[in-house]
Short mmCIF file of C-alpha atoms in Angstrom, two decimals:
data_model
loop_
_atom_site.label_atom_id
_atom_site.label_comp_id
_atom_site.label_asym_id
_atom_site.label_seq_id
_atom_site.Cartn_x
_atom_site.Cartn_y
_atom_site.Cartn_z
CA UNK E 74 -10.53 63.44 4.06
CA UNK E 75 -10.73 62.25 0.47
CA UNK E 76 -7.61 64.09 -0.53
CA UNK E 77 -5.74 62.58 2.42
CA UNK E 78 -6.86 59.11 1.34
CA UNK E 79 -5.69 59.68 -2.23
CA UNK E 80 -2.36 61.05 -1.03
CA UNK E 81 -1.74 58.04 1.24
CA UNK E 82 -2.73 55.60 -1.48
CA UNK E 83 -0.32 57.23 -3.91
CA UNK E 84 2.53 57.06 -1.42
CA UNK E 85 1.77 53.41 -0.68
CA UNK E 86 1.70 52.59 -4.40
CA UNK E 87 5.01 54.33 -5.00
CA UNK E 88 6.58 52.46 -2.11
CA UNK E 89 5.29 49.16 -3.47
CA UNK E 90 6.70 49.89 -6.90
CA UNK E 91 10.04 50.88 -5.49
CA UNK E 92 10.35 47.73 -3.40
CA UNK E 93 9.33 45.36 -6.21
CA UNK E 94 12.10 43.31 -7.63
CA UNK E 95 12.95 44.02 -11.21
CA UNK E 96 15.88 44.12 -13.46
CA UNK E 97 15.09 47.69 -14.27
CA UNK E 98 15.74 48.72 -10.64
CA UNK E 99 18.87 50.83 -10.36
CA UNK E 100 19.40 50.00 -6.61
CA UNK E 101 23.03 49.30 -5.80
CA UNK E 102 23.99 46.66 -3.22
CA UNK E 103 21.10 44.36 -4.09
CA UNK E 104 21.64 40.63 -3.72
CA UNK E 105 22.35 38.31 -6.59
CA UNK E 106 19.87 35.52 -6.73
CA UNK E 107 20.73 32.05 -7.99
CA UNK E 108 18.03 29.47 -8.69
CA UNK E 109 17.87 25.88 -9.83
CA UNK E 110 15.39 23.05 -10.09
CA UNK E 111 15.81 19.38 -9.41
CA UNK E 112 13.78 18.47 -12.49
CA UNK E 113 13.32 21.46 -14.82
CA UNK E 114 10.77 19.52 -16.86
CA UNK E 115 8.50 18.79 -13.89
CA UNK E 116 5.52 20.96 -13.00
CA UNK E 117 5.77 23.48 -10.18
CA UNK E 118 3.51 21.31 -8.00
CA UNK E 119 5.98 18.45 -8.21
CA UNK E 120 9.20 20.40 -8.04
CA UNK E 121 12.12 20.90 -5.73
CA UNK E 122 13.65 24.36 -6.00
CA UNK E 123 17.06 25.54 -4.89
CA UNK E 124 17.99 29.16 -4.40
CA UNK E 125 20.92 31.17 -3.13
CA UNK E 126 21.10 34.89 -2.37
CA UNK E 127 24.48 36.57 -2.20
CA UNK E 128 25.19 40.25 -1.56
CA UNK E 129 28.55 40.94 -3.23
CA UNK E 130 30.20 43.26 -0.70
CA UNK E 131 29.35 41.25 2.42
CA UNK E 132 30.26 38.02 0.63
CA UNK E 133 33.71 39.36 -0.20
CA UNK E 134 34.26 40.71 3.30
CA UNK E 135 32.86 37.85 5.39
CA UNK E 136 34.21 34.36 5.97
CA UNK E 137 34.17 31.77 8.70
CA UNK E 138 37.37 32.31 10.70
CA UNK E 139 39.00 33.59 7.46
CA UNK E 140 39.06 29.99 6.17
CA UNK E 141 35.69 29.32 4.56
CA UNK E 142 33.10 31.15 2.58
CA UNK E 143 29.66 30.07 3.75
CA UNK E 144 26.87 29.82 1.22
CA UNK E 145 23.32 29.25 2.37
CA UNK E 146 21.14 27.27 -0.04
CA UNK E 147 17.41 27.40 0.37
CA UNK E 148 15.71 24.16 -0.66
CA UNK E 149 11.94 24.11 -1.13
CA UNK E 150 10.54 20.64 -1.72
CA UNK E 151 7.08 20.54 -3.25
CA UNK E 152 7.32 16.87 -4.21
CA UNK E 153 5.45 14.20 -2.29
CA UNK E 154 8.52 12.14 -1.60
CA UNK E 155 11.17 13.17 0.92
CA UNK E 156 14.71 13.62 -0.27
CA UNK E 157 17.42 11.80 1.66
CA UNK E 158 20.60 13.77 2.13
CA UNK E 159 24.11 12.64 2.97
CA UNK E 160 26.86 15.00 4.05
CA UNK E 161 29.51 12.60 2.82
CA UNK E 162 28.00 11.60 -0.51
CA UNK E 163 26.28 14.78 -1.68
CA UNK E 164 28.60 17.29 -3.36
CA UNK E 165 28.67 21.01 -4.01
CA UNK E 166 30.81 22.96 -6.44
CA UNK E 167 30.88 26.51 -7.60
CA UNK E 168 32.15 28.02 -10.81
CA UNK E 169 33.86 31.39 -10.77
CA UNK E 170 33.50 33.92 -13.52
CA UNK E 171 36.96 32.86 -14.74
CA UNK E 172 35.71 29.31 -15.22
CA UNK E 173 37.58 27.93 -12.22
CA UNK E 174 35.64 25.21 -10.42
CA UNK E 175 35.96 25.12 -6.65
CA UNK E 176 34.75 22.15 -4.65
CA UNK E 177 33.02 22.82 -1.37
CA UNK E 178 31.72 20.64 1.44
CA UNK E 179 28.60 20.20 3.53
CA UNK E 180 30.46 18.27 6.20
CA UNK E 181 32.63 20.84 7.91
CA UNK E 182 33.28 18.48 10.79
CA UNK E 183 34.94 16.03 8.43
CA UNK E 184 36.83 18.79 6.67
CA UNK E 185 38.00 20.84 9.64
CA UNK E 186 37.21 19.16 12.95
CA UNK E 187 38.95 21.68 15.20
CA UNK E 188 37.11 24.63 13.70
CA UNK E 189 33.81 22.75 13.89
CA UNK E 190 34.39 21.87 17.56
CA UNK E 191 35.12 25.51 18.36
CA UNK E 192 31.64 26.54 17.29
CA UNK E 193 28.87 26.80 19.86
CA UNK E 194 26.24 24.07 20.03
CA UNK E 195 23.47 26.17 18.54
CA UNK E 196 25.70 27.09 15.60
CA UNK E 197 26.61 23.47 15.00
CA UNK E 198 22.91 22.51 15.09
CA UNK E 199 22.11 25.26 12.59
CA UNK E 200 25.03 24.47 10.26
CA UNK E 201 24.79 20.68 10.36
CA UNK E 202 23.75 19.18 7.02
CA UNK E 203 20.17 17.87 7.34
CA UNK E 204 19.44 14.17 7.07
CA UNK E 205 16.50 14.65 4.74
CA UNK E 206 14.01 17.12 3.34
CA UNK E 207 10.40 16.23 4.03
CA UNK E 208 7.99 15.86 1.18
CA UNK E 209 4.57 17.35 0.92
CA UNK E 210 2.20 14.66 2.13
CA UNK E 211 -1.45 15.25 1.55
CA UNK E 212 -3.49 13.21 3.98
CA UNK E 213 -6.75 14.59 2.71
CA UNK E 214 -7.26 16.50 5.95
CA UNK E 215 -4.52 19.04 6.35
CA UNK E 216 -2.60 20.02 3.19
CA UNK E 217 1.00 20.56 4.19
CA UNK E 218 3.04 23.48 3.11
CA UNK E 219 6.18 22.62 1.17
CA UNK E 220 9.13 21.85 3.35
CA UNK E 221 11.81 24.54 3.33
CA UNK E 222 15.26 23.64 4.53
CA UNK E 223 18.42 25.75 4.63
CA UNK E 224 21.62 23.95 3.75
CA UNK E 225 25.04 25.46 4.39
CA UNK E 226 27.97 24.82 2.07
CA UNK E 227 31.56 25.71 2.90
CA UNK E 228 34.17 26.73 0.32
CA UNK E 229 37.85 27.51 0.85
CA UNK E 230 37.95 31.30 1.23
CA UNK E 231 41.27 31.71 -0.59
CA UNK E 232 39.81 30.18 -3.76
CA UNK E 233 36.59 32.18 -3.75
CA UNK E 234 37.57 35.85 -3.94
CA UNK E 235 34.35 37.04 -5.51
CA UNK E 236 30.74 36.06 -6.13
CA UNK E 237 30.65 32.89 -8.26
CA UNK E 238 28.87 32.47 -11.54
CA UNK E 239 26.95 29.32 -10.58
CA UNK E 240 26.75 26.36 -8.26
CA UNK E 241 26.33 22.66 -8.91
CA UNK E 242 24.63 20.68 -6.17
CA UNK E 243 24.61 16.87 -6.54
CA UNK E 244 22.25 14.83 -4.36
CA UNK E 245 23.37 11.20 -4.34
CA UNK E 246 20.04 9.71 -3.29
CA UNK E 247 18.20 11.07 -6.34
CA UNK E 248 21.22 10.73 -8.62
CA UNK E 249 20.87 14.23 -9.99
CA UNK E 250 23.01 17.35 -10.22
CA UNK E 251 21.23 20.69 -9.90
CA UNK E 252 22.73 23.75 -11.53
CA UNK E 253 21.99 26.83 -9.42
CA UNK E 254 22.64 30.01 -11.40
CA UNK E 255 21.35 33.50 -11.94
CA UNK E 256 18.28 33.53 -14.14
CA UNK E 257 18.76 35.25 -17.51
CA UNK E 258 18.09 39.01 -17.47
CA UNK E 259 14.59 39.91 -18.61
CA UNK E 260 14.31 42.10 -21.69
CA UNK E 261 13.51 45.70 -20.93
CA UNK J 1186 -15.34 -4.87 69.09
CA UNK J 1187 -17.09 -2.19 71.11
CA UNK J 1188 -17.85 -4.75 73.84
CA UNK J 1189 -14.19 -5.69 73.94
CA UNK J 1190 -13.17 -2.05 74.21
CA UNK J 1191 -15.67 -1.49 76.99
CA UNK J 1192 -14.27 -4.45 78.90
CA UNK J 1193 -10.72 -3.21 78.35
CA UNK J 1194 -11.59 0.26 79.66
CA UNK J 1195 -13.29 -1.19 82.72
CA UNK J 1196 -10.17 -3.30 83.39
CA UNK J 1197 -7.85 -0.32 83.07
CA UNK J 1198 -10.03 1.95 85.25
CA UNK J 1199 -9.56 -0.45 88.10
CA UNK J 1200 -5.79 -0.10 87.97
CA UNK J 1201 -3.85 2.04 90.43
CA UNK J 1202 -2.20 4.27 87.80
CA UNK J 1203 -5.30 4.80 85.68
CA UNK J 1204 -5.10 8.58 85.95
CA UNK J 1205 -1.55 8.51 84.66
CA UNK J 1206 -2.17 6.22 81.73
CA UNK J 1207 -5.63 7.55 80.82
CA UNK J 1208 -4.29 10.25 78.39
CA UNK J 1209 -2.14 7.65 76.65
CA UNK J 1210 -5.09 5.28 76.25
CA UNK J 1211 -7.10 8.11 74.68
CA UNK J 1212 -4.17 8.91 72.41
CA UNK J 1213 -3.96 5.27 71.41
CA UNK J 1214 -7.63 5.18 70.46
CA UNK J 1215 -7.22 8.40 68.47
CA UNK J 1216 -4.21 6.90 66.70
CA UNK J 1217 -6.09 3.80 65.64
CA UNK J 1218 -9.07 5.85 64.50
CA UNK J 1219 -6.80 8.13 62.46
CA UNK J 1220 -5.13 5.20 60.76
CA UNK J 1221 -8.53 3.76 59.88
CA UNK J 1222 -9.60 7.13 58.48
CA UNK J 1223 -6.36 7.31 56.44
CA UNK J 1224 -7.09 3.86 55.03
CA UNK J 1225 -10.60 4.90 54.05
CA UNK J 1226 -9.30 8.16 52.60
CA UNK J 1227 -7.02 6.24 50.26
CA UNK J 1228 -9.91 4.12 49.09
CA UNK J 1229 -12.29 7.01 48.53
CA UNK J 1230 -9.80 9.49 47.08
CA UNK J 1231 -7.79 7.20 44.81
CA UNK J 1232 -10.21 4.33 44.14
CA UNK J 1233 -7.58 1.95 45.37
CA UNK J 1234 -7.83 -0.50 48.25
CA UNK J 1235 -4.36 -1.34 49.51
CA UNK J 1236 -3.71 -4.60 51.30
CA UNK J 1237 -3.10 -4.35 55.05
CA UNK J 1238 0.54 -5.18 54.53
CA UNK J 1239 0.92 -2.49 51.87
CA UNK J 1240 -0.87 0.08 54.03
CA UNK J 1241 1.24 -0.63 57.11
CA UNK J 1242 4.39 -0.15 55.07
CA UNK J 1243 3.09 2.97 53.35
CA UNK J 1244 4.04 6.56 54.02
CA UNK J 1245 0.41 7.30 55.11
CA UNK J 1246 0.72 4.88 58.02
CA UNK J 1247 4.24 5.97 58.91
CA UNK J 1248 3.38 9.68 58.89
CA UNK J 1249 0.36 9.21 61.16
CA UNK J 1250 2.57 7.14 63.47
CA UNK J 1251 5.19 9.89 63.55
CA UNK J 1252 2.59 12.49 64.55
CA UNK J 1253 1.13 10.41 67.35
CA UNK J 1254 4.56 9.28 68.54
CA UNK J 1255 5.48 12.97 68.82
CA UNK J 1256 2.34 13.70 70.78
CA UNK J 1257 3.00 10.77 73.11
CA UNK J 1258 6.56 11.93 73.66
CA UNK J 1259 5.36 15.42 74.52
CA UNK J 1260 2.86 14.02 76.99
CA UNK J 1261 5.67 12.06 78.71
CA UNK J 1262 7.97 15.06 78.78
CA UNK J 1263 5.26 17.35 80.15
CA UNK J 1264 4.93 15.08 83.10
CA UNK J 1265 8.47 16.02 84.10
CA UNK J 1266 7.99 19.12 86.25
CA UNK J 1267 10.96 21.45 86.91
CA UNK J 1268 10.99 23.17 90.28
CA UNK J 1269 8.81 26.25 90.47
CA UNK J 1270 10.08 29.58 91.70
CA UNK J 1271 9.12 31.32 94.97
CA UNK J 1272 5.54 32.35 95.56
CA UNK J 1273 4.89 35.77 93.98
CA UNK J 1274 1.99 38.14 94.11
CA UNK J 1275 -1.10 36.26 92.78
CA UNK J 1276 -3.24 37.51 89.84
CA UNK J 1277 -0.43 39.07 87.79
CA UNK J 1278 0.76 37.62 84.49
CA UNK J 1279 4.36 38.63 85.02
CA UNK J 1280 4.34 37.00 88.46
CA UNK J 1281 2.95 33.84 86.98
CA UNK J 1282 5.58 33.75 84.25
CA UNK J 1283 8.37 34.44 86.77
CA UNK J 1284 7.16 31.63 89.03
CA UNK J 1285 6.74 29.08 86.20
CA UNK J 1286 9.52 30.23 83.92
CA UNK J 1287 11.44 26.99 84.22
CA UNK J 1288 8.42 24.93 83.28
CA UNK J 1289 7.53 27.24 80.40
CA UNK J 1290 11.08 27.20 79.06
CA UNK J 1291 11.35 23.42 79.41
CA UNK J 1292 8.03 22.71 77.67
CA UNK J 1293 8.61 25.22 74.89
CA UNK J 1294 11.98 23.69 74.19
CA UNK J 1295 10.58 20.16 74.18
CA UNK J 1296 7.73 21.18 71.85
CA UNK J 1297 10.10 22.82 69.39
CA UNK J 1298 12.45 19.83 69.51
CA UNK J 1299 9.73 17.27 69.00
CA UNK J 1300 8.13 19.33 66.21
CA UNK J 1301 11.50 19.71 64.45
CA UNK J 1302 12.30 16.00 64.69
CA UNK J 1303 8.78 15.10 63.66
CA UNK J 1304 8.93 17.39 60.63
CA UNK J 1305 12.21 15.88 59.45
CA UNK J 1306 10.82 12.38 59.84
CA UNK J 1307 7.55 13.40 58.21
CA UNK J 1308 9.28 14.74 55.14
CA UNK J 1309 11.71 11.86 54.96
CA UNK J 1310 8.92 9.31 54.83
CA UNK J 1311 6.84 11.21 52.31
CA UNK J 1312 6.40 10.45 48.59
CA UNK J 1313 9.08 11.72 46.22
CA UNK J 1314 8.29 14.36 43.68
CA UNK J 1315 8.86 13.55 40.03
CA UNK J 1316 10.05 15.72 37.19
CA UNK J 1317 9.04 16.81 33.72
CA UNK J 1318 10.32 14.59 30.96
CA UNK J 1319 11.42 15.78 27.52
CA UNK J 1320 10.59 13.69 24.46
CA UNK J 1321 12.91 13.93 21.46
CA UNK J 1322 12.78 12.38 18.00
CA UNK J 1323 16.11 10.86 16.99
CA UNK J 1324 15.14 10.85 13.33
CA UNK J 1325 12.48 12.14 10.97
CA UNK J 1326 9.65 9.63 11.40
CA UNK J 1327 8.10 7.84 8.49
CA UNK J 1328 5.83 5.38 10.30
CA UNK J 1329 3.85 7.95 12.28
CA UNK J 1330 3.00 11.63 12.16
CA UNK J 1331 4.92 13.91 14.51
CA UNK J 1332 1.92 16.20 14.96
CA UNK J 1333 -0.33 13.25 15.87
CA UNK J 1334 2.31 12.11 18.35
CA UNK J 1335 2.40 15.64 19.81
CA UNK J 1336 -1.36 15.48 20.33
CA UNK J 1337 -1.04 12.16 22.15
CA UNK J 1338 1.70 13.55 24.36
CA UNK J 1339 -0.44 16.57 25.23
CA UNK J 1340 -3.31 14.23 25.98
CA UNK J 1341 -1.02 12.35 28.39
CA UNK J 1342 -0.39 15.69 30.10
CA UNK J 1343 -4.07 16.41 30.20
CA UNK J 1344 -4.90 13.05 31.79
CA UNK J 1345 -2.83 13.62 34.91
CA UNK J 1346 -0.91 16.14 36.98
CA UNK J 1347 1.79 13.95 38.45
CA UNK J 1348 4.30 14.87 35.77
CA UNK J 1349 4.51 16.61 32.38
CA UNK J 1350 6.00 15.82 29.00
CA UNK J 1351 7.67 18.35 26.76
CA UNK J 1352 8.00 17.42 23.11
CA UNK J 1353 11.00 18.61 21.15
CA UNK J 1354 9.87 18.73 17.54
CA UNK J 1355 13.28 19.12 15.93
CA UNK J 1356 14.70 15.69 15.03
CA UNK J 1357 18.21 15.03 16.28
CA UNK J 1358 20.98 15.41 13.70
CA UNK J 1359 24.18 13.48 14.52
CA UNK J 1360 25.96 15.85 12.13
CA UNK J 1361 25.81 18.54 14.82
CA UNK J 1362 28.00 16.58 17.25
CA UNK J 1363 31.55 17.57 18.01
CA UNK J 1364 34.32 15.44 16.53
CA UNK J 1365 35.05 13.73 19.83
CA UNK J 1366 31.36 13.01 20.45
CA UNK J 1367 30.96 11.52 16.97
CA UNK J 1368 34.00 9.30 17.49
CA UNK J 1369 32.72 8.19 20.87
CA UNK J 1370 29.30 7.38 19.38
CA UNK J 1371 30.99 5.17 16.79
CA UNK J 1372 32.65 3.20 19.62
CA UNK J 1373 29.50 2.86 21.72
CA UNK J 1374 27.63 -0.42 21.93
CA UNK J 1375 24.42 1.58 22.34
CA UNK J 1376 24.86 4.69 20.21
CA UNK J 1377 21.18 5.76 20.50
CA UNK J 1378 21.45 5.78 24.27
CA UNK J 1379 24.68 7.77 24.00
CA UNK J 1380 23.05 10.34 21.71
CA UNK J 1381 20.15 10.59 24.15
CA UNK J 1382 22.50 11.22 27.07
CA UNK J 1383 24.25 13.97 25.11
CA UNK J 1384 20.92 15.60 24.27
CA UNK J 1385 19.55 15.21 27.79
CA UNK J 1386 22.49 16.85 29.62
CA UNK J 1387 21.53 15.15 32.87
CA UNK J 1388 17.81 15.91 32.59
CA UNK J 1389 15.07 13.29 32.06
CA UNK J 1390 14.61 12.43 28.39
CA UNK J 1391 12.85 9.82 26.29
CA UNK J 1392 14.07 9.55 22.70
CA UNK J 1393 12.06 7.94 19.92
CA UNK J 1394 13.69 6.31 16.92
CA UNK J 1395 12.62 4.21 13.99
CA UNK J 1396 15.99 2.53 13.81
CA UNK J 1397 17.22 -0.61 15.49
CA UNK J 1398 18.63 -0.57 19.00
CA UNK J 1399 21.07 -3.32 18.18
CA UNK J 1400 20.83 -6.06 20.77
CA UNK J 1401 18.11 -4.33 22.78
CA UNK J 1402 14.41 -5.00 22.09
CA UNK J 1403 11.90 -2.21 21.78
CA UNK J 1404 13.38 0.09 24.48
CA UNK J 1405 16.56 0.74 26.37
CA UNK J 1406 17.10 2.74 29.51
CA UNK J 1407 19.97 4.14 31.53
CA UNK J 1408 19.53 6.42 34.53
CA UNK J 1409 17.82 9.61 33.26
CA UNK J 1410 17.31 8.58 29.61
CA UNK J 1411 15.35 6.00 27.67
CA UNK J 1412 15.12 5.21 23.97
CA UNK J 1413 12.00 3.75 22.35
CA UNK J 1414 12.35 2.10 18.94
CA UNK J 1415 9.47 1.35 16.55
CA UNK J 1416 11.59 -0.82 14.27
CA UNK J 1417 10.00 -4.06 15.51
CA UNK J 1418 6.48 -3.03 14.54
CA UNK J 1419 5.79 -6.48 13.16
CA UNK J 1420 5.96 -7.86 16.68
CA UNK J 1421 3.41 -5.49 18.20
CA UNK J 1422 1.10 -5.38 15.17
CA UNK J 1423 -1.87 -5.16 14.88
CA UNK J 1424 -1.45 -2.73 17.73
CA UNK J 1425 -0.73 0.64 16.18
CA UNK J 1426 2.57 2.48 16.54
CA UNK J 1427 0.71 5.17 18.48
CA UNK J 1428 -0.54 2.63 21.03
CA UNK J 1429 2.93 1.16 21.28
CA UNK J 1430 4.64 4.53 21.77
CA UNK J 1431 2.04 5.69 24.30
CA UNK J 1432 2.54 2.55 26.38
CA UNK J 1433 6.34 2.78 26.20
CA UNK J 1434 6.28 6.45 27.18
CA UNK J 1435 4.47 5.65 30.40
CA UNK J 1436 6.69 2.67 31.26
CA UNK J 1437 9.90 4.53 30.50
CA UNK J 1438 8.69 7.52 32.51
CA UNK J 1439 8.26 5.25 35.53
CA UNK J 1440 11.78 3.93 35.08
CA UNK J 1441 13.26 7.43 34.80
CA UNK J 1442 11.35 8.59 37.86
CA UNK J 1443 12.51 5.60 39.87
CA UNK J 1444 16.11 6.09 38.86
CA UNK J 1445 16.16 9.85 39.36
CA UNK J 1446 13.88 10.33 42.34
CA UNK J 1447 12.81 7.01 43.77
CA UNK J 1448 15.98 5.35 44.94
CA UNK J 1449 16.66 3.31 41.84
CA UNK J 1450 15.09 0.36 40.03
CA UNK J 1451 14.07 -2.67 42.03
CA UNK J 1452 16.47 -5.63 41.95
CA UNK J 1453 15.97 -7.97 39.01
CA UNK J 1454 14.40 -5.32 36.78
CA UNK J 1455 14.47 -6.45 33.15
CA UNK J 1456 16.45 -9.56 33.85
CA UNK J 1457 15.69 -12.08 31.11
CA UNK J 1458 13.11 -14.61 32.19
CA UNK J 1459 11.15 -17.14 30.21
CA UNK J 1460 8.27 -16.87 32.69
CA UNK J 1461 6.28 -13.65 32.80
CA UNK J 1462 3.14 -12.32 34.47
CA UNK J 1463 3.00 -9.22 32.27
CA UNK J 1464 4.61 -6.88 34.77
CA UNK J 1465 6.09 -3.71 33.41
CA UNK J 1466 9.56 -4.42 34.84
CA UNK J 1467 9.83 -7.86 33.32
CA UNK J 1468 11.81 -8.82 30.26
CA UNK J 1469 10.87 -11.82 28.21
CA UNK J 1470 13.26 -12.71 25.34
CA UNK J 1471 10.23 -13.70 23.28
CA UNK J 1472 9.28 -10.52 21.41
CA UNK J 1473 5.70 -11.62 20.87
CA UNK J 1474 5.03 -11.26 24.59
CA UNK J 1475 5.11 -7.46 24.31
CA UNK J 1476 1.75 -7.36 22.54
CA UNK J 1477 0.08 -9.33 25.35
CA UNK J 1478 1.76 -7.10 27.94
CA UNK J 1479 0.41 -3.94 26.30
CA UNK J 1480 -3.09 -5.34 25.85
CA UNK J 1481 -3.38 -6.57 29.44
CA UNK J 1482 -1.41 -3.63 30.89
CA UNK J 1483 -1.39 -3.82 34.64
CA UNK J 1484 0.80 -3.27 37.67
CA UNK J 1485 1.64 -6.31 39.76
CA UNK J 1486 1.02 -6.03 43.55
CA UNK J 1487 4.78 -5.56 44.08
CA UNK J 1488 4.91 -2.82 41.44
CA UNK J 1489 1.88 -1.11 42.98
CA UNK J 1490 3.44 -1.23 46.43
CA UNK J 1491 6.71 0.21 45.18
CA UNK J 1492 5.12 3.09 43.27
CA UNK J 1493 2.68 3.77 46.12
CA UNK J 1494 5.45 4.03 48.65
CA UNK J 1495 7.97 5.94 46.53
CA UNK J 1496 5.70 8.41 44.76
CA UNK J 1497 2.33 8.26 46.46
CA UNK J 1498 -1.08 6.87 45.83
CA UNK J 1499 -1.95 9.45 43.19
CA UNK J 1500 1.11 8.64 41.09
CA UNK J 1501 0.46 4.90 41.33
CA UNK J 1502 -3.14 5.41 40.32
CA UNK J 1503 -2.12 7.60 37.38
CA UNK J 1504 0.31 4.98 36.10
CA UNK J 1505 -2.27 2.23 36.43
CA UNK J 1506 -4.79 4.26 34.44
CA UNK J 1507 -2.42 5.47 31.71
CA UNK J 1508 -0.96 2.05 31.07
CA UNK J 1509 -4.34 0.62 30.08
CA UNK J 1510 -4.47 3.11 27.14
CA UNK J 1511 -8.23 3.51 27.69
CA UNK J 1512 -7.72 7.29 27.34
CA UNK J 1513 -6.17 6.73 23.87
CA UNK J 1514 -8.99 4.47 22.78
CA UNK J 1515 -11.68 6.88 23.97
CA UNK J 1516 -14.09 8.17 21.37
CA UNK J 1517 -12.93 11.77 21.77
CA UNK J 1518 -9.26 11.07 21.19
CA UNK J 1519 -9.82 8.63 18.32
CA UNK J 1520 -12.11 11.16 16.65
CA UNK J 1521 -9.61 14.00 17.11
CA UNK J 1522 -6.83 11.93 15.60
CA UNK J 1523 -8.97 11.04 12.59
CA UNK J 1524 -10.51 14.43 11.95
CA UNK J 1525 -7.59 16.75 12.74
CA UNK J 1526 -4.57 14.61 11.94
CA UNK J 1527 -5.85 12.18 9.35
CA UNK J 1528 -4.86 9.26 11.55
CA UNK J 1529 -7.54 6.59 11.28
CA UNK J 1530 -5.41 3.69 12.53
CA UNK J 1531 -4.38 5.11 15.91
CA UNK J 1532 -6.02 2.26 17.74
CA UNK J 1533 -6.19 -1.33 16.66
CA UNK J 1534 -9.62 -2.42 15.70
CA UNK J 1535 -10.71 -5.73 14.19
CA UNK J 1536 -10.06 -5.63 10.48
CA UNK J 1537 -8.19 -2.29 10.57
CA UNK J 1538 -4.47 -2.81 11.04
CA UNK J 1539 -1.50 -0.81 9.87
CA UNK J 1540 -0.55 -3.70 7.64
CA UNK J 1541 -4.00 -3.71 6.10
CA UNK J 1542 -3.75 0.06 5.52
CA UNK J 1543 -0.41 -0.39 3.77
#
């Protein structure tokens, strides 16, 4: 019984180690993770974080109707205040490894109305640029978890042949540009 | 009354055709007694005493009349005797049936016909059934908490069984519209109502927004959809936004039910009028009147009659009770809102207003 317990614990530990993220992992096909903060100087409790995960092979192969590369940006708002968003005024750019800057859009309807109209209603609801990101409001009774919103950006597929180096996301209402890039590699 | 009835019976007994009319006299007495019982049933079951005029025009009265009219018609028809067949061997069922087959066939047919006609009339004069209503937020609210609103909506469901609300928690995003829909919305005089109609897809819907409705005050309604706006909170303060929304939800539900199931709104609904008695279908251009209407929430006799006849006594009673907002101001609900949602200003109390909180 004891030996079985030790064997199972060892297997579980090995599995945990193997699945843990780390630069030392030799796993091929893992996603590239890009992160950015609205105010790098602010504490984590008063921060808004942006992250993107891109798997290279599927990114190169997939596109929306062969016209647009779709990038999903995860926004986690831990600030008290909500952040107003505007599909027309907020901007998104990416920088390729070659240094080329490609401008994208959050408002696919404005960019390509016919393609947008051809999408199903549930897809349009999912892809539509949100109006705002809620803040964390503590009412002293129920602490709220930070609001997480997924924002979809669309880039011309012919100009984005590979995984970019970084993104620059500008939110007009806060007047700031967030650089979303891969964190520096940790020393071995 | 009993003396009068006794004298009437004595008078009728002396008539030549008393034996013929006696069943109809008994039926008449039974009819009157049944109507009286129906009247008392309404009082005891629904706590509501209709006026005689309202009761006589109600579906209760009409349905009882239909039943007794059917019985009277059957009694008349049964007096018509088809010719019997030749005498057959006595004491045998088959002989009896063969001898009286014309009578049996005639009476069976008449019973089925009268029952069928009576059923159609019975159902036609019954109360209409109402439907579930979806509630949708048109924007992310800042003046109230969506979870507290959800609790109030569920409390509205708990308070009654006449209809149910479903709350859609995901705020509407105009960015999800098709190009043609967005262009049409830009041309609309009432874009919020247009959005609501798109969302509703023909089903009942009440949308809530914190933005202006343009020329409309507080709420707007068209067929199966309504929009409630909290932008004019200064006019209903110190009533809380929760009290205001709860009241509007009930009123707009009545409008939707009338339009979708009750034959439409009564003539003159929401026509501007400087004079007002606080009825829910009145529109007074003076915005301050809304506060008084909510505080003294009541159904006028005409409104009661209409709801009673179109949707039944239970529905009318439910509306009367919900409009007062006593359920919202109850200790249990106020405590739940404060303890579980952090909402301490859900009901307006002296000295505790939303403005004071701000």
